[in-house]
Amino acid sequence: MISTRSMLPFFALCLIIFCLSAAPVHSESPTPEETGLKIAQDSRAREAGFGNFTAQQTMVLRNKHGQESRRQLRVKVLEVPDDGDKSLFVFDEPRDVQGTALLIHAHRESADDQWLYLPALKRVKRISSSNRSGSFMGSEFAYEDLTAEAVEKFTYRYLRDEPCGDLTCTVSERVPADKKSGYSRQVVWRDKDELRVWKVEYYDRKDAHLKTLTLGNYQQYLERYWRAGEMAMENHLTGKSTVLTWTDFQFQTDLDDRDFTRTGLKRAR
């Protein structure tokens, strides 16, 4: 016969096993900040390797009364691995802005370098960090809107998932690290499958909803890279808007660093 004393260790072991099996298993889920950052990093990773491209662009400016003016541009973009891209915008029409060119050397860590060539003055003007919230050539796009957003220059916070048309989008908030930015924060809608941006809300330094960018008419190139055919920026405070229509994308051309020099801006044709 087994004594009660000899059974005590056995019952104690059973009790410990029961408590461990009944205890809830806690797994650390990512924070909203970690999720928001990962979405931005995954989006950048999908863009890596495009090399370069050229495109044509039509810019339509509308005032609050619906009156329009139209401009034609050429765009060149060169990928710079482990840093920001280099971009060149050259105006072809109308005649009063013909030859005007904007050169951007974007950077992941430091402030972007931007230069504007004004043919009427025959001089190259550097755009200072304090002026990058200003309007680009009278449009509703600021100079800081024209460069690819470097992941390192923002902090992120995932907000929610929600339908966006026939798709499901993640909605995340990003806050510029640059205190000279014209924005206190931005809210970004990306579809979950391809991580394409469909909408961005911009809030000014007083946290008022300043502008909304909507993107559409996406096309895929090289069986991987998505580009929006239309970008519409609406200013909610002035009632003005600017629509950029992109056409004639050509990838992996013969562009190189020599096409993106400050000294070459005057010869950009």
Coordinates of N, CA and C in Angstrom, one line a residue, residues 144-238:
E144 N 9.7 69.9 -51.0 CA 10.0 68.7 -50.3 C 9.0 67.5 -50.7
D145 N 8.0 67.8 -51.5 CA 7.1 66.8 -52.0 C 7.7 66.0 -53.2
L146 N 8.7 66.6 -53.8 CA 9.2 66.1 -55.1 C 10.2 65.0 -55.0
T147 N 10.7 64.7 -53.9 CA 11.8 63.7 -53.7 C 11.2 62.4 -53.1
A148 N 11.7 61.3 -53.4 CA 11.3 60.1 -52.8 C 11.5 60.1 -51.3
E149 N 10.5 59.7 -50.5 CA 10.6 59.8 -49.1 C 11.5 58.8 -48.5
A150 N 12.6 59.3 -47.9 CA 13.6 58.4 -47.2 C 13.0 57.9 -45.9
V151 N 13.0 56.6 -45.7 CA 12.4 56.0 -44.5 C 13.0 56.6 -43.3
E152 N 14.4 56.8 -43.3 CA 15.1 57.3 -42.1 C 14.7 58.7 -41.7
K153 N 14.0 59.5 -42.5 CA 13.6 60.8 -42.2 C 12.3 61.0 -41.5
F154 N 11.7 59.9 -41.1 CA 10.4 59.9 -40.5 C 10.3 59.0 -39.3
T155 N 9.4 59.2 -38.4 CA 9.0 58.2 -37.5 C 7.6 57.8 -37.9
Y156 N 7.2 56.5 -37.5 CA 6.0 55.9 -38.1 C 5.1 55.4 -37.0
R157 N 3.8 55.3 -37.4 CA 2.8 54.7 -36.5 C 1.7 54.1 -37.3
Y158 N 1.5 52.8 -37.3 CA 0.4 52.2 -38.0 C -0.9 52.5 -37.3
L159 N -1.9 52.9 -38.0 CA -3.2 53.3 -37.5 C -4.3 52.2 -37.6
R160 N -4.4 51.7 -38.8 CA -5.6 50.8 -39.1 C -5.5 50.2 -40.5
D161 N -6.3 49.2 -40.7 CA -6.6 48.7 -42.1 C -8.0 49.2 -42.5
E162 N -8.2 49.5 -43.7 CA -9.5 49.9 -44.2 C -9.7 49.7 -45.7
P163 N -10.9 49.6 -46.2 CA -11.1 49.5 -47.7 C -10.7 50.8 -48.4
C164 N -10.1 50.6 -49.5 CA -9.8 51.7 -50.4 C -10.1 51.3 -51.8
G165 N -11.3 51.7 -52.2 CA -11.8 51.2 -53.5 C -12.1 49.7 -53.4
D166 N -11.5 48.9 -54.4 CA -11.7 47.5 -54.4 C -10.5 46.8 -53.6
L167 N -9.7 47.6 -53.0 CA -8.5 47.1 -52.3 C -8.6 47.2 -50.8
T168 N -7.7 46.7 -50.1 CA -7.6 47.0 -48.6 C -6.3 47.7 -48.4
C169 N -6.4 48.8 -47.7 CA -5.2 49.6 -47.5 C -4.8 49.6 -46.0
T170 N -3.5 49.7 -45.7 CA -3.0 50.1 -44.4 C -3.0 51.6 -44.3
V171 N -3.3 52.1 -43.2 CA -3.2 53.5 -43.0 C -2.2 53.8 -41.9
S172 N -1.2 54.6 -42.2 CA -0.1 54.8 -41.3 C 0.2 56.3 -41.2
E173 N 0.7 56.7 -40.0 CA 1.1 58.1 -39.9 C 2.6 58.2 -39.9
R174 N 3.1 59.2 -40.6 CA 4.6 59.4 -40.5 C 4.8 60.9 -40.1
V175 N 5.8 61.1 -39.3 CA 6.1 62.4 -38.8 C 7.5 62.8 -39.2
P176 N 7.7 63.9 -39.9 CA 9.1 64.3 -40.4 C 10.0 64.6 -39.2
A177 N 11.2 64.1 -39.3 CA 12.2 64.4 -38.3 C 12.8 65.8 -38.4
D178 N 12.7 66.3 -39.7 CA 13.2 67.6 -40.0 C 12.3 68.7 -39.4
K179 N 12.8 69.5 -38.4 CA 12.0 70.5 -37.8 C 11.6 71.7 -38.8
K180 N 12.4 71.7 -39.9 CA 12.1 72.7 -40.9 C 11.1 72.3 -42.0
S181 N 10.6 71.1 -41.8 CA 9.5 70.6 -42.8 C 8.3 71.5 -42.6
G182 N 7.6 71.6 -43.7 CA 6.3 72.4 -43.6 C 5.2 71.6 -43.0
Y183 N 5.4 70.3 -42.7 CA 4.4 69.4 -42.2 C 4.7 68.9 -40.8
S184 N 3.6 68.9 -40.0 CA 3.7 68.3 -38.7 C 3.6 66.7 -38.8
R185 N 2.8 66.3 -39.7 CA 2.6 64.8 -39.9 C 1.9 64.6 -41.3
Q186 N 2.0 63.3 -41.7 CA 1.3 62.9 -42.9 C 0.7 61.6 -42.7
V187 N -0.5 61.4 -43.3 CA -1.2 60.1 -43.1 C -1.2 59.4 -44.5
V188 N -0.8 58.2 -44.6 CA -0.5 57.5 -45.9 C -1.4 56.3 -46.0
W189 N -2.0 56.1 -47.2 CA -2.8 54.9 -47.5 C -2.0 54.1 -48.5
R190 N -1.7 52.8 -48.2 CA -1.0 51.9 -49.1 C -1.8 50.6 -49.2
D191 N -2.0 50.1 -50.4 CA -2.6 48.8 -50.5 C -1.8 47.7 -50.0
K192 N -2.4 46.7 -49.4 CA -1.6 45.7 -48.7 C -0.9 44.7 -49.6
D193 N -1.4 44.6 -50.8 CA -0.8 43.6 -51.7 C 0.5 44.1 -52.4
E194 N 0.4 45.3 -52.9 CA 1.6 45.8 -53.7 C 2.3 47.0 -53.0
L195 N 1.7 47.5 -51.9 CA 2.3 48.6 -51.2 C 2.4 49.9 -52.0
R196 N 1.4 50.1 -52.9 CA 1.3 51.3 -53.7 C 0.6 52.4 -52.8
V197 N 1.1 53.6 -52.9 CA 0.5 54.7 -52.2 C -0.7 55.2 -53.0
W198 N -1.9 55.3 -52.4 CA -3.1 55.8 -53.1 C -3.5 57.2 -52.6
K199 N -3.1 57.5 -51.3 CA -3.5 58.8 -50.8 C -2.6 59.2 -49.7
V200 N -2.3 60.5 -49.6 CA -1.5 61.1 -48.5 C -2.2 62.4 -48.1
E201 N -2.5 62.5 -46.8 CA -3.0 63.7 -46.2 C -1.8 64.4 -45.5
Y202 N -1.7 65.7 -45.8 CA -0.6 66.5 -45.2 C -1.2 67.5 -44.2
Y203 N -0.6 67.6 -43.0 CA -1.0 68.5 -42.0 C 0.1 69.5 -41.7
D204 N -0.3 70.8 -41.6 CA 0.7 71.8 -41.5 C 1.2 71.9 -40.0
R205 N 2.1 72.8 -39.8 CA 2.8 72.9 -38.5 C 1.8 73.2 -37.3
K206 N 0.6 73.7 -37.7 CA -0.5 73.9 -36.7 C -1.4 72.7 -36.6
D207 N -1.1 71.6 -37.3 CA -1.8 70.4 -37.4 C -3.2 70.6 -38.1
A208 N -3.3 71.6 -38.9 CA -4.5 71.7 -39.8 C -4.3 70.9 -41.0
H209 N -5.4 70.3 -41.5 CA -5.3 69.5 -42.8 C -5.1 70.4 -43.9
L210 N -3.9 70.5 -44.4 CA -3.5 71.4 -45.5 C -3.8 71.0 -46.9
K211 N -3.3 69.7 -47.2 CA -3.4 69.2 -48.6 C -3.7 67.8 -48.6
T212 N -4.2 67.3 -49.7 CA -4.4 65.9 -49.9 C -3.9 65.5 -51.3
L213 N -3.1 64.5 -51.3 CA -2.5 63.9 -52.6 C -3.3 62.6 -52.9
T214 N -3.8 62.5 -54.1 CA -4.4 61.2 -54.5 C -3.7 60.7 -55.7
L215 N -3.5 59.4 -55.8 CA -2.7 58.8 -56.9 C -3.6 57.8 -57.6
G216 N -3.4 57.6 -58.9 CA -4.1 56.6 -59.6 C -3.5 56.2 -60.9
N217 N -4.2 55.4 -61.7 CA -3.8 55.0 -63.0 C -2.4 54.3 -63.0
Y218 N -2.3 53.4 -62.0 CA -1.0 52.7 -61.9 C -0.7 51.8 -63.0
Q219 N 0.5 51.7 -63.5 CA 1.0 50.7 -64.4 C 2.3 50.1 -63.9
Q220 N 2.5 48.8 -64.3 CA 3.6 48.1 -63.8 C 4.6 48.0 -64.9
Y221 N 5.9 48.2 -64.5 CA 7.0 48.2 -65.5 C 8.0 47.1 -65.1
L222 N 8.7 46.5 -66.1 CA 9.7 45.5 -65.8 C 9.1 44.4 -65.0
E223 N 7.8 44.2 -65.0 CA 7.1 43.1 -64.3 C 7.3 43.3 -62.8
R224 N 7.6 44.5 -62.3 CA 7.9 44.7 -60.9 C 7.5 46.0 -60.3
Y225 N 7.9 47.1 -61.0 CA 7.9 48.4 -60.5 C 6.6 49.2 -60.9
W226 N 5.8 49.6 -59.9 CA 4.6 50.3 -60.2 C 4.8 51.8 -60.2
R227 N 4.2 52.5 -61.1 CA 4.3 54.0 -61.2 C 2.8 54.5 -61.5
A228 N 2.5 55.6 -60.7 CA 1.2 56.2 -60.9 C 1.2 57.0 -62.1
G229 N 0.1 57.0 -62.9 CA 0.0 57.8 -64.1 C -0.6 59.2 -63.8
E230 N -1.2 59.3 -62.6 CA -1.7 60.6 -62.2 C -1.5 60.9 -60.7
M231 N -1.2 62.1 -60.4 CA -1.0 62.5 -59.0 C -1.7 63.9 -58.9
A232 N -2.7 64.0 -58.0 CA -3.5 65.2 -57.9 C -3.3 65.7 -56.5
M233 N -2.8 66.9 -56.4 CA -2.6 67.6 -55.0 C -3.6 68.7 -54.9
E234 N -4.5 68.6 -53.8 CA -5.5 69.6 -53.5 C -5.1 70.4 -52.3
N235 N -5.1 71.7 -52.3 CA -4.9 72.5 -51.2 C -6.2 72.9 -50.6
H236 N -6.5 72.5 -49.4 CA -7.8 72.7 -48.7 C -8.0 74.1 -48.2
L237 N -6.8 74.8 -48.0 CA -6.9 76.2 -47.5 C -7.1 77.2 -48.5
T238 N -6.5 77.0 -49.7 CA -6.6 78.0 -50.8 C -7.6 77.6 -51.9

